[in-house]
N, CA, C and O atoms as CSV, one atom per row, in Angstrom:
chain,resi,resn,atom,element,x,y,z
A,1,UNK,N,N,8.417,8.777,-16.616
A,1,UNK,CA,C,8.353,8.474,-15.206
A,1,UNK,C,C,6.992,8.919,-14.688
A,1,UNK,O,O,6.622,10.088,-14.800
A,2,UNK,N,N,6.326,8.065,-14.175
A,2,UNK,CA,C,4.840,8.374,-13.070
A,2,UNK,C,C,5.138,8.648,-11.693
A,2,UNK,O,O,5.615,7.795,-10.944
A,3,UNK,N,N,4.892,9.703,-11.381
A,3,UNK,CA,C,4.636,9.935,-9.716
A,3,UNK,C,C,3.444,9.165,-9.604
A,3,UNK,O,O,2.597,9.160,-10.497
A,4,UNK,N,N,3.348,8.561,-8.624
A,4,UNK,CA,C,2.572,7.256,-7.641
A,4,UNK,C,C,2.263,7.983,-6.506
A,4,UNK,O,O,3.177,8.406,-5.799
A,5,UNK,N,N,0.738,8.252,-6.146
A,5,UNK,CA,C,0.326,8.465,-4.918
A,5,UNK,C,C,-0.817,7.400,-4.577
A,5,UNK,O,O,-1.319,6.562,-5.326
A,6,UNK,N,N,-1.045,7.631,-3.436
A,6,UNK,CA,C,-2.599,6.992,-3.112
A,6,UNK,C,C,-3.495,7.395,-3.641
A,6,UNK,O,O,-3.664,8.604,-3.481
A,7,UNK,N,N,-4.245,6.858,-4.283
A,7,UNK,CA,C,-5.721,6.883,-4.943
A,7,UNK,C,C,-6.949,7.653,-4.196
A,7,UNK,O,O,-7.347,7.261,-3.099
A,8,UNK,N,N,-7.438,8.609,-4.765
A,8,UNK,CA,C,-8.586,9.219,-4.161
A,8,UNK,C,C,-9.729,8.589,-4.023
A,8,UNK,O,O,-10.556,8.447,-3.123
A,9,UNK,N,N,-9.481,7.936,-6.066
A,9,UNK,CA,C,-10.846,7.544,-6.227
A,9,UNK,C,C,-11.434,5.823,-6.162
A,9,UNK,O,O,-12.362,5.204,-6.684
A,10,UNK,N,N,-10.476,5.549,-5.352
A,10,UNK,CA,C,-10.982,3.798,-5.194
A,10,UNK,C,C,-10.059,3.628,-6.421
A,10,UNK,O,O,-9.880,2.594,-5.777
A,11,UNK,N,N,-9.544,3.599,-7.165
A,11,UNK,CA,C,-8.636,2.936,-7.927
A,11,UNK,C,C,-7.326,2.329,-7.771
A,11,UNK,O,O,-6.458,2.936,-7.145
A,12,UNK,N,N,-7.064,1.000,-8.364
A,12,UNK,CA,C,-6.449,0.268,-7.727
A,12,UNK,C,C,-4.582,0.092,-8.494
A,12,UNK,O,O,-3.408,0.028,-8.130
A,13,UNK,N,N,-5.209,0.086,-9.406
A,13,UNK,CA,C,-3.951,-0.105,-11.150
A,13,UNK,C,C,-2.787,0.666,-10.332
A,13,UNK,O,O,-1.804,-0.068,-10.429
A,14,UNK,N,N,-2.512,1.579,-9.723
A,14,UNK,CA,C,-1.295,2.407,-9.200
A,14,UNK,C,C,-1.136,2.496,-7.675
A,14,UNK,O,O,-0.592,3.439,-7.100
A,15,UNK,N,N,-1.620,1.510,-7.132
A,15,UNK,CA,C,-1.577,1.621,-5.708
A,15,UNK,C,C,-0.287,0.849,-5.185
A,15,UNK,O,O,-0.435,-0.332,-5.500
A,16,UNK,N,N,0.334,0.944,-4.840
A,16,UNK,CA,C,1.675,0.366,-3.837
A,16,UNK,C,C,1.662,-1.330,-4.020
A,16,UNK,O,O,2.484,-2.154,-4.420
A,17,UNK,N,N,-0.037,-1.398,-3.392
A,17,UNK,CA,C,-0.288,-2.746,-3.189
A,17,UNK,C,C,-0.017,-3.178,-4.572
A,17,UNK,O,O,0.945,-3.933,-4.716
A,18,UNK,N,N,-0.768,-2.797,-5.731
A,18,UNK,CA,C,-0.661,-2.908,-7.232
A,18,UNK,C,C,0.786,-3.145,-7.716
A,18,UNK,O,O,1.244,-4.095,-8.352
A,19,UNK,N,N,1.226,-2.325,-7.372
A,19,UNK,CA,C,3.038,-2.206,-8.412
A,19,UNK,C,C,3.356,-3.808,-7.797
A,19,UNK,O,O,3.720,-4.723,-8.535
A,20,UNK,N,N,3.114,-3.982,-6.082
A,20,UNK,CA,C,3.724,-4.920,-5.789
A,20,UNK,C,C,3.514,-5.882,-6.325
A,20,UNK,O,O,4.376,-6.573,-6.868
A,21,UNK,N,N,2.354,-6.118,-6.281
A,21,UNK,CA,C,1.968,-7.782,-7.032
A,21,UNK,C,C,2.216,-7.671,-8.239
A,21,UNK,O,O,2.983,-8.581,-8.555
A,22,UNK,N,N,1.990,-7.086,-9.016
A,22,UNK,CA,C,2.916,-6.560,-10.529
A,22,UNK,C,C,3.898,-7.330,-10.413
A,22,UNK,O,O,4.047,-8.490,-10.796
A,23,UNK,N,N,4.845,-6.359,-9.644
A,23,UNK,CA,C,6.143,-7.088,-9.680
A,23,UNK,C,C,6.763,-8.309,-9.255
A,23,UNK,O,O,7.835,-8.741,-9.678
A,24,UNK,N,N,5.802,-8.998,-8.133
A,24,UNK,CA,C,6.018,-10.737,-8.343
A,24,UNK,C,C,5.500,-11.342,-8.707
A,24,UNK,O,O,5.599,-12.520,-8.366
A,25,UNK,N,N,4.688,-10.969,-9.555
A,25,UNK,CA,C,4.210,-11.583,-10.385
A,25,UNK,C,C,4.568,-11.934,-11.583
A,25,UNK,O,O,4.331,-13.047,-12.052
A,26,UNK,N,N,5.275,-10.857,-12.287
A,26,UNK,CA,C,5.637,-11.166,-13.459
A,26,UNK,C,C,6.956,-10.836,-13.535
A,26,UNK,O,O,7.182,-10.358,-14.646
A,27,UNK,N,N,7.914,-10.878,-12.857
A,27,UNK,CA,C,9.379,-11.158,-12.558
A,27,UNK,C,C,10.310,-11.824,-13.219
A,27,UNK,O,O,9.744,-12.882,-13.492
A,28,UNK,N,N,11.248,-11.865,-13.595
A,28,UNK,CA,C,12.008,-12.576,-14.225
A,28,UNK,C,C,13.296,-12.544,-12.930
A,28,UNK,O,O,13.939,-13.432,-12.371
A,29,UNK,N,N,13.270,-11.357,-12.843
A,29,UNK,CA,C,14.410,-10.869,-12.018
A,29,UNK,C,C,14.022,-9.746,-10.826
A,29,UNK,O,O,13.645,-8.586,-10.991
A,30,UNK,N,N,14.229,-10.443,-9.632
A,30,UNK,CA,C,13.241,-9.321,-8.506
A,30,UNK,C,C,13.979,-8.843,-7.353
A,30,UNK,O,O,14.364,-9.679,-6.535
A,31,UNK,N,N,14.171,-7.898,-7.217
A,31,UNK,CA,C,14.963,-6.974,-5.816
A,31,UNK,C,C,14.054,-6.289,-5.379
A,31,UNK,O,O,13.621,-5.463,-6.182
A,32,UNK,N,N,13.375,-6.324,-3.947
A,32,UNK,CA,C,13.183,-5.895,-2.944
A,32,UNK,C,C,13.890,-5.290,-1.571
A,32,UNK,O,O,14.033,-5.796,-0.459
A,33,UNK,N,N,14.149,-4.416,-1.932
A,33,UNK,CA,C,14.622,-3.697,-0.616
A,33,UNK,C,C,14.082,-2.381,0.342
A,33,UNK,O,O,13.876,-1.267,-0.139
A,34,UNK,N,N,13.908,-2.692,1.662
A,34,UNK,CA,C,13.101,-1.983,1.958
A,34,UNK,C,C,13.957,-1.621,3.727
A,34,UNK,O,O,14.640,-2.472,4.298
A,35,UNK,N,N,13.684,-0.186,4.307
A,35,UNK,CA,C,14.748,-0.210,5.421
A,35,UNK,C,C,13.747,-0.480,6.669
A,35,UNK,O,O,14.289,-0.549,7.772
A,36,UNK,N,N,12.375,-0.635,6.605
A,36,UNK,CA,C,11.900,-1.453,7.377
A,36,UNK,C,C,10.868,-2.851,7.108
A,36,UNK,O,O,9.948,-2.454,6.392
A,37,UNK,N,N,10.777,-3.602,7.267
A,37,UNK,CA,C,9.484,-4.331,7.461
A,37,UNK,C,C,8.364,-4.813,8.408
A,37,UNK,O,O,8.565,-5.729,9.205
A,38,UNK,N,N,7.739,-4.477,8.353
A,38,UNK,CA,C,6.292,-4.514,9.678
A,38,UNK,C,C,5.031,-5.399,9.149
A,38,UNK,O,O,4.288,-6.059,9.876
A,39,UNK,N,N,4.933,-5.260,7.555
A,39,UNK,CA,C,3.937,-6.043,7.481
A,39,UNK,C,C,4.298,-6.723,5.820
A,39,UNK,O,O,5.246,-6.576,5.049
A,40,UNK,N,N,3.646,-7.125,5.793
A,40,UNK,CA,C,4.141,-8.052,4.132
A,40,UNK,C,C,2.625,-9.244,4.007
A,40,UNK,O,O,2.534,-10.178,4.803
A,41,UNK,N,N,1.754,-9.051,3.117
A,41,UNK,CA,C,0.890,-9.072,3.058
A,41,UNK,C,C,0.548,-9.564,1.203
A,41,UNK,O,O,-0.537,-9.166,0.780
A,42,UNK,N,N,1.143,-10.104,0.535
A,42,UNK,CA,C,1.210,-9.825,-0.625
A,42,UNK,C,C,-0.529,-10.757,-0.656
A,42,UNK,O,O,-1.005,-11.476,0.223
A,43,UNK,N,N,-1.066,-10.407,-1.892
A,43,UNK,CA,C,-1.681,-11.187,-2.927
A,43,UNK,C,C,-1.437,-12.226,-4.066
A,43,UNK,O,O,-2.258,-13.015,-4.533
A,44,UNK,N,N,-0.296,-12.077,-4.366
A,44,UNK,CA,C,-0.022,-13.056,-5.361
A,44,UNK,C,C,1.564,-13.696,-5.039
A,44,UNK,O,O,2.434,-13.070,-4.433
A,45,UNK,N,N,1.647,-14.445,-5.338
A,45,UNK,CA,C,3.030,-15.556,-4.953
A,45,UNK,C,C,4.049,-15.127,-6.631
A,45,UNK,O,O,3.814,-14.693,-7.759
A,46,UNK,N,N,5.204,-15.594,-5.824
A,46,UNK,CA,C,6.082,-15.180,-7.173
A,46,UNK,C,C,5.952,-16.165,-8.257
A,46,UNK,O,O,5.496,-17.303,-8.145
A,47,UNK,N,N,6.355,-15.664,-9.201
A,47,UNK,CA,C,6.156,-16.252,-10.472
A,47,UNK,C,C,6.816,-17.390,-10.790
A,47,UNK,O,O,7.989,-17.500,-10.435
A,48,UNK,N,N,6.246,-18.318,-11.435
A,48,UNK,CA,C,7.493,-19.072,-11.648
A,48,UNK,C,C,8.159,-19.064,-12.673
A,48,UNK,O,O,8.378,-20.091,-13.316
A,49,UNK,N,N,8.680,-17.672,-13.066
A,49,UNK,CA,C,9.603,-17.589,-14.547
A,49,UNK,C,C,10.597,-16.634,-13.836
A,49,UNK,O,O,11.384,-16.074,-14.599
A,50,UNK,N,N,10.730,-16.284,-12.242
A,50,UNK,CA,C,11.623,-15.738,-11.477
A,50,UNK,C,C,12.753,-16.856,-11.362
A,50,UNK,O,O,12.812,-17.987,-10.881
A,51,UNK,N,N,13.465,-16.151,-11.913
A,51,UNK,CA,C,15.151,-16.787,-11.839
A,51,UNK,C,C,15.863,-16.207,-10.954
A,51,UNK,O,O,16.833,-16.878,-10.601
A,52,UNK,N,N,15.726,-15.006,-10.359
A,52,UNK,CA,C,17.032,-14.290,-9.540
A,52,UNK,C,C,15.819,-13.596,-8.592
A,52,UNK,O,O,14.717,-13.263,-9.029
A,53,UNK,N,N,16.210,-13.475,-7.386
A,53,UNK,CA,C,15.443,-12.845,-6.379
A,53,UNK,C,C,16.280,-12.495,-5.133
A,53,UNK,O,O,17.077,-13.324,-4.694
A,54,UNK,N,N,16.109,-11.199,-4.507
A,54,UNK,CA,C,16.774,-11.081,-3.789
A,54,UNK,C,C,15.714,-9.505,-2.440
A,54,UNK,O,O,15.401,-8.318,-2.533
A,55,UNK,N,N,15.602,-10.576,-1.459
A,55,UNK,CA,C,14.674,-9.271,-0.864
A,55,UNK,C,C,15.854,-9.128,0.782
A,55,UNK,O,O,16.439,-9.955,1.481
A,56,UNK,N,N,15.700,-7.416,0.795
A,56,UNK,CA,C,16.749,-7.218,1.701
A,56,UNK,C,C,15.687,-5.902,2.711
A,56,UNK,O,O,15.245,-4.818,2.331
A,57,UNK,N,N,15.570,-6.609,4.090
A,57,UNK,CA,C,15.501,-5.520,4.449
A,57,UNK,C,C,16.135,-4.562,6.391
A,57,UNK,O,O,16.727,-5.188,7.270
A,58,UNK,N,N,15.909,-3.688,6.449
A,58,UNK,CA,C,16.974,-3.220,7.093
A,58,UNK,C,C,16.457,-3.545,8.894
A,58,UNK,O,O,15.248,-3.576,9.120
A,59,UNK,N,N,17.365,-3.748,9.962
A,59,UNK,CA,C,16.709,-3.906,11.321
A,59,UNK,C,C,17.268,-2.378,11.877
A,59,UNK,O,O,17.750,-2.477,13.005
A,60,UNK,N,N,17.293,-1.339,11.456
A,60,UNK,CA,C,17.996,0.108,12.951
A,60,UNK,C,C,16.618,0.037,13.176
A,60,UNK,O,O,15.708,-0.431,12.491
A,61,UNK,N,N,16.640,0.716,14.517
A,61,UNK,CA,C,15.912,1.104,15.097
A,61,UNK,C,C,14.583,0.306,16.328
A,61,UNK,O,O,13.825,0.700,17.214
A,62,UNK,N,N,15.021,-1.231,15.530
A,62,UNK,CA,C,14.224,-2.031,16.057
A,62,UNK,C,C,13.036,-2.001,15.610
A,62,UNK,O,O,12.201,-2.357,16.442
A,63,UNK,N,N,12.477,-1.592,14.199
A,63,UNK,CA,C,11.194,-1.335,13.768
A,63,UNK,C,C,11.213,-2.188,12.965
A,63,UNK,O,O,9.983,-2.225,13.003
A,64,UNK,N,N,11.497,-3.081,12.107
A,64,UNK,CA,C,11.421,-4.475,11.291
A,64,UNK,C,C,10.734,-5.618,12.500
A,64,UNK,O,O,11.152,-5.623,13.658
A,65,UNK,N,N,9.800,-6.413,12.091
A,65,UNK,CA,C,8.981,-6.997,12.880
A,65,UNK,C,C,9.509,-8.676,12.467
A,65,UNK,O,O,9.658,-9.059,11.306
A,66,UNK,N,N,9.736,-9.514,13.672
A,66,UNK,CA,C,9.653,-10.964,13.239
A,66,UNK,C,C,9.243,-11.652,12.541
A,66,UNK,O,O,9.773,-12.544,11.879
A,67,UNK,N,N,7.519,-11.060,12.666
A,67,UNK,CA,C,6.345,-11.797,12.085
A,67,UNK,C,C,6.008,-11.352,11.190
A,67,UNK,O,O,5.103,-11.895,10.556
A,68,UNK,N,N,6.466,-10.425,10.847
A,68,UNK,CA,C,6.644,-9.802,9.716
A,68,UNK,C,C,7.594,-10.691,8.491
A,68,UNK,O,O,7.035,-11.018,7.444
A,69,UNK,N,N,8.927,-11.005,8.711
A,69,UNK,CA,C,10.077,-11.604,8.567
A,69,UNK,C,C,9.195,-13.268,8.033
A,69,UNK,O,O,9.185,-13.986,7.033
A,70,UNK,N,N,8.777,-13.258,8.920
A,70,UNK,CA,C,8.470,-15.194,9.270
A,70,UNK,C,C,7.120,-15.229,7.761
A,70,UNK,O,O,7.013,-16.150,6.952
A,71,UNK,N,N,6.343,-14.056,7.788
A,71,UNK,CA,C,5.598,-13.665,6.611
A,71,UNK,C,C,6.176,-14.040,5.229
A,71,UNK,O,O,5.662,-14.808,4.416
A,72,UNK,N,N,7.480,-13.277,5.092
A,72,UNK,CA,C,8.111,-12.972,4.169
A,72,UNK,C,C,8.580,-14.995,3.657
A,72,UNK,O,O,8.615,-15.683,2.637
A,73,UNK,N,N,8.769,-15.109,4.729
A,73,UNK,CA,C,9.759,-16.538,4.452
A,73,UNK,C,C,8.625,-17.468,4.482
A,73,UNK,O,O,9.190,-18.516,4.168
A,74,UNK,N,N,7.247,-17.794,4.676
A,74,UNK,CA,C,6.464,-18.795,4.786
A,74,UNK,C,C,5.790,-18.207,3.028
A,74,UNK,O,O,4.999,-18.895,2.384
A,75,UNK,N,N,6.186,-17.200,2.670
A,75,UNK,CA,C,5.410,-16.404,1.207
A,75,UNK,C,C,6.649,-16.919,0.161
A,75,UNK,O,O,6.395,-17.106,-1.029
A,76,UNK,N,N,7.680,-17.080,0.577
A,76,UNK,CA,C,8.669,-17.379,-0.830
A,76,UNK,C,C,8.911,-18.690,-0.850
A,76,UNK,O,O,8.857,-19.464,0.105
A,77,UNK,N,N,9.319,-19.041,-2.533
A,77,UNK,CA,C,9.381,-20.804,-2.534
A,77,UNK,C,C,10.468,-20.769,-1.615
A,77,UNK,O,O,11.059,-19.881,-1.000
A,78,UNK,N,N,10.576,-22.379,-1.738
A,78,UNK,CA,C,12.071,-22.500,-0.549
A,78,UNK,C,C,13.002,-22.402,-1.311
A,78,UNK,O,O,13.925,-21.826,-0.735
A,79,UNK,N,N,13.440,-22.871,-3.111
A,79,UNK,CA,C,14.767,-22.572,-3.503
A,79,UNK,C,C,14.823,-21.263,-3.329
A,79,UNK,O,O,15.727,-21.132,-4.155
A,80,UNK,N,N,14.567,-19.764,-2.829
A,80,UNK,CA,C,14.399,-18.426,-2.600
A,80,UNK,C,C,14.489,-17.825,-1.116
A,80,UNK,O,O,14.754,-16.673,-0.773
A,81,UNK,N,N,14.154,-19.080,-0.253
A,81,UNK,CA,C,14.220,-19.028,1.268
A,81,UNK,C,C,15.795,-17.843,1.467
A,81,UNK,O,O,15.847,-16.700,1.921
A,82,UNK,N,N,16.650,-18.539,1.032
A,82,UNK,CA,C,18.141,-17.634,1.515
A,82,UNK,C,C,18.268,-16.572,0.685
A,82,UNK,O,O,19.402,-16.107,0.799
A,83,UNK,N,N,17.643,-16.015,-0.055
A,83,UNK,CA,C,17.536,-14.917,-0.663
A,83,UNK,C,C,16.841,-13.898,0.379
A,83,UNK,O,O,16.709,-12.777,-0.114
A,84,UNK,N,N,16.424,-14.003,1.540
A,84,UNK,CA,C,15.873,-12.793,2.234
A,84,UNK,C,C,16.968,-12.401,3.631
A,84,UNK,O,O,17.506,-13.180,4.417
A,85,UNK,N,N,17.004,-11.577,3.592
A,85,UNK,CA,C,19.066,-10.890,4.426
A,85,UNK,C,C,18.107,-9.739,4.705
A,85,UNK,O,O,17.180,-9.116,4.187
A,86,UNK,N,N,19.046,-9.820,6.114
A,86,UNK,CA,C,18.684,-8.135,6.797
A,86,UNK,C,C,19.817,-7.745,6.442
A,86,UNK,O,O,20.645,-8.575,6.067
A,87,UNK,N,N,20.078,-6.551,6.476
A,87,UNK,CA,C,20.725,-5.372,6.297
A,87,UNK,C,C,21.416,-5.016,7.677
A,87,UNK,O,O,21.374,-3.839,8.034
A,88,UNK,N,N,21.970,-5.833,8.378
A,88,UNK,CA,C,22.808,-6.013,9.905
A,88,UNK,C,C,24.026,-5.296,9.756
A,88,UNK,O,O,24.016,-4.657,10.808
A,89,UNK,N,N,24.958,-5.001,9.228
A,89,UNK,CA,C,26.182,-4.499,9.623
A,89,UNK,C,C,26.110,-3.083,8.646
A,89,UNK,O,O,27.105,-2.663,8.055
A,90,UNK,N,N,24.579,-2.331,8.570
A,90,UNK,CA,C,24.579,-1.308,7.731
A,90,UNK,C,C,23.775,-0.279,8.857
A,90,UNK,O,O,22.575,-0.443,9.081
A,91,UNK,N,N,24.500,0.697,9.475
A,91,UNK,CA,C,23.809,1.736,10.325
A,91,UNK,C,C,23.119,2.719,9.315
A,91,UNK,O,O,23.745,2.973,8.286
A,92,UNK,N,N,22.106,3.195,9.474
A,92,UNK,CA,C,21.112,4.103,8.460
A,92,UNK,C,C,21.206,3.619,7.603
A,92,UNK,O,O,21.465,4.422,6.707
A,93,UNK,N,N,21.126,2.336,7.163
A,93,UNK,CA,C,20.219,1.797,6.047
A,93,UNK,C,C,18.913,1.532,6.133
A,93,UNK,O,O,18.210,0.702,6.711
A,94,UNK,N,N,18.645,3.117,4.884
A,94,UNK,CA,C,17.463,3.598,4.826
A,94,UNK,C,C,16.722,3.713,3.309
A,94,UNK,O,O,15.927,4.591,2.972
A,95,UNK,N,N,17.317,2.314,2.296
A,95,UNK,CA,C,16.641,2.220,1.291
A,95,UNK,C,C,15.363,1.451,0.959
A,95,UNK,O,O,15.079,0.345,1.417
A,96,UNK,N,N,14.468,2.327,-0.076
A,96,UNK,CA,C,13.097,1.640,-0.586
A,96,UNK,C,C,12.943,1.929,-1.579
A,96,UNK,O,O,12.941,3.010,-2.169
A,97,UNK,N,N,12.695,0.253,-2.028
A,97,UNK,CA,C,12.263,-0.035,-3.778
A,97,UNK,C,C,12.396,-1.508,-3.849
A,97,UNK,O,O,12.882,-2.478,-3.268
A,98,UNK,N,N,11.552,-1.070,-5.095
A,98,UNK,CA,C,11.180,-2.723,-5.653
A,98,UNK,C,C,11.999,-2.026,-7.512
A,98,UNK,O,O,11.898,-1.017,-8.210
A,99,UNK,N,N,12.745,-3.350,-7.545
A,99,UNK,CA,C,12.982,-3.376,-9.116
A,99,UNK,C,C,12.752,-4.833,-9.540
A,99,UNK,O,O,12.976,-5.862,-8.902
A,100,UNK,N,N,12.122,-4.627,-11.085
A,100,UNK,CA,C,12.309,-5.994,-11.111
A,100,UNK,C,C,11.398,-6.158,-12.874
A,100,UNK,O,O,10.353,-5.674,-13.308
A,101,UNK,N,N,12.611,-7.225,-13.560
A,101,UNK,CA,C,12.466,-7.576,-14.867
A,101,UNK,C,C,11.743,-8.293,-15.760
A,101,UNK,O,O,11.610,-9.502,-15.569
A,102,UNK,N,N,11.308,-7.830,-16.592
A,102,UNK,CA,C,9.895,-9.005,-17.188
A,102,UNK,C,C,10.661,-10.502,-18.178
A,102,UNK,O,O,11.843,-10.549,-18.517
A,103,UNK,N,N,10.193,-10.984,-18.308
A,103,UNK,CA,C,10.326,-11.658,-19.640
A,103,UNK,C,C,10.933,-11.454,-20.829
A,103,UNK,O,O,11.779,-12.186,-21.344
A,104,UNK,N,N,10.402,-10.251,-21.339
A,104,UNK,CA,C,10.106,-9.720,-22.459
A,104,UNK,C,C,11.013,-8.747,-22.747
A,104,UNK,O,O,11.173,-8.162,-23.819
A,105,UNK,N,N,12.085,-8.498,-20.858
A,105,UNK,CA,C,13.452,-7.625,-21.400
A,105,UNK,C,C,13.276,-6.204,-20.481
A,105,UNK,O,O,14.245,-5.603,-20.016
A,106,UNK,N,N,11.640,-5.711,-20.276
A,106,UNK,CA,C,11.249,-4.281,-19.999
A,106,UNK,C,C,11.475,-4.602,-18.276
A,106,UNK,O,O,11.039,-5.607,-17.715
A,107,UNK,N,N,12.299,-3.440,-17.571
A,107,UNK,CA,C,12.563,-3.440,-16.662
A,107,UNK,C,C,11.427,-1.951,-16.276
A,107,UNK,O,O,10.909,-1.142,-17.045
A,108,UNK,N,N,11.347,-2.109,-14.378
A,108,UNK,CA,C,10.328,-1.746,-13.715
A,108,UNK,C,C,10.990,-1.341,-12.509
A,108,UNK,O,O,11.678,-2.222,-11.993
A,109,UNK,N,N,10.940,0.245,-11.681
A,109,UNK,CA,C,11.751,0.523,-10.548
A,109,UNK,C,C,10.142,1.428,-10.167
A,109,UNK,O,O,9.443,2.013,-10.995
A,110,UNK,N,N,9.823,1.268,-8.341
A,110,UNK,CA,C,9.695,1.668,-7.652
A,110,UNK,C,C,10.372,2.394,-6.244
A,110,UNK,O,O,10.743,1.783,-5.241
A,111,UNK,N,N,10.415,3.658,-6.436
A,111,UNK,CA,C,11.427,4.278,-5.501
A,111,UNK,C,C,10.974,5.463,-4.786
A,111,UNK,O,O,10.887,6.603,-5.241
A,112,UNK,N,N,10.623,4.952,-3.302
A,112,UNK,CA,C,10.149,6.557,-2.808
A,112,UNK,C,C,10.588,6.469,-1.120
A,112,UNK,O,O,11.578,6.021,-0.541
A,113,UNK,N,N,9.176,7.213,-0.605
A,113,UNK,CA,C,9.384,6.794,0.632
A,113,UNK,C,C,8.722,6.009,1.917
A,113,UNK,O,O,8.751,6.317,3.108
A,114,UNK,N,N,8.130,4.911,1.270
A,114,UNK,CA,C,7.114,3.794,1.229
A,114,UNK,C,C,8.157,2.507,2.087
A,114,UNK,O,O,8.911,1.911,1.318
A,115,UNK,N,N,8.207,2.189,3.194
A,115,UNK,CA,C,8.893,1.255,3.721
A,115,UNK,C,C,7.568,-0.021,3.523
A,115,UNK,O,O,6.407,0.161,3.157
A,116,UNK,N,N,8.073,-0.972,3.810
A,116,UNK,CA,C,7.016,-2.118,3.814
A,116,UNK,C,C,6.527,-2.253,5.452
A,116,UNK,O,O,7.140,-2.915,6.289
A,117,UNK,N,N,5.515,-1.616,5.660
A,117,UNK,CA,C,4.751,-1.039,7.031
A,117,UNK,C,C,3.114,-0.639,6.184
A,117,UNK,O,O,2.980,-0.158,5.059
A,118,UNK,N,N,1.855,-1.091,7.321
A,118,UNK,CA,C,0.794,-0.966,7.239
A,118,UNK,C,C,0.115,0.411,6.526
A,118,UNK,O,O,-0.863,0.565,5.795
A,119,UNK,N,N,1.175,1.387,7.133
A,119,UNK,CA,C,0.245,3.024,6.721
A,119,UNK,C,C,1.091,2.608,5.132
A,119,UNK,O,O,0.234,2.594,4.248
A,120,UNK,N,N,2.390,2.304,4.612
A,120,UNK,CA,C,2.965,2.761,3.481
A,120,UNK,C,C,1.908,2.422,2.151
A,120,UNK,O,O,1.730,3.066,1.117
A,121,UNK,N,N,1.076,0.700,2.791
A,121,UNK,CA,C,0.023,0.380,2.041
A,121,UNK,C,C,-1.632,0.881,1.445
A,121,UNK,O,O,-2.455,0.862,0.531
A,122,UNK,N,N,-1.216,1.391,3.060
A,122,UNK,CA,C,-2.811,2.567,3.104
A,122,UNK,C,C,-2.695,3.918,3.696
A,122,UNK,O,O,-3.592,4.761,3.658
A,123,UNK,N,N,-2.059,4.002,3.997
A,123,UNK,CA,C,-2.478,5.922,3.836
A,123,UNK,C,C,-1.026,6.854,3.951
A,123,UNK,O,O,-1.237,8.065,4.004
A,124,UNK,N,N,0.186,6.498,3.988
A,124,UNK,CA,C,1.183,7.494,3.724
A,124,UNK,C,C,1.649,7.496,2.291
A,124,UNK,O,O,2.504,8.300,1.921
């Protein structure tokens, strides 16, 4: 297991942003869940050897953003469109992580306390 922080030294290979595109990128099988969303920003589009996808994320508090949302859904193919669900009838749902399966069998979990929000990308 690697503890994952922000990079001191300009390096990129372990950065948040990194794991992410990693992981839709080379996906077979992809869960995203996150208990807020504010920004969603990816670099790379999902793969097309993704068979199962499922991104969930949470509205308490009123801190999950529309345009944020509308991000998410103008970024995934459309057979994947109904794969993105808020987390509505869940009070303190407060989970974050990305899991998600290669090709080749080797599975991949990100789990901390990184919501999908601007600072989680750059500086918390």
């Amino acid at each position: 297991m690697d503890l994952i922080l922000h990079p001191v030294d300009g390096s990129d290979t372990l950065s948040l942003n990194a794991l992410y595109d990693r992981a839709v990128s080379e996906a077979v099988e992809l869960f995203i869940i996150s208990a807020y969303l504010t920004e969603w920003k990816p670099k790379r589009n999902i793969g097309n050897e993704c068979e199962e996808m499922l991104f969930i994320v949470g509205i308490d508090f009123g801190i999950t953003r529309k345009d944020a949302c509308k991000a998410v859904l103008a970024w995934l193919p459309k057979a994947m469109k109904s794969d993105f669900l808020a987390a509505d009838r869940i009070s303190g749902f407060h989970t974050k992580l990305v899991i998600w399966k290669t090709r080749t069998g080797d599975c991949h979990i990100v789990l901390g306390s990184s919501n999908l929000t601007q600072a989680a990308f750059s500086t918390n």
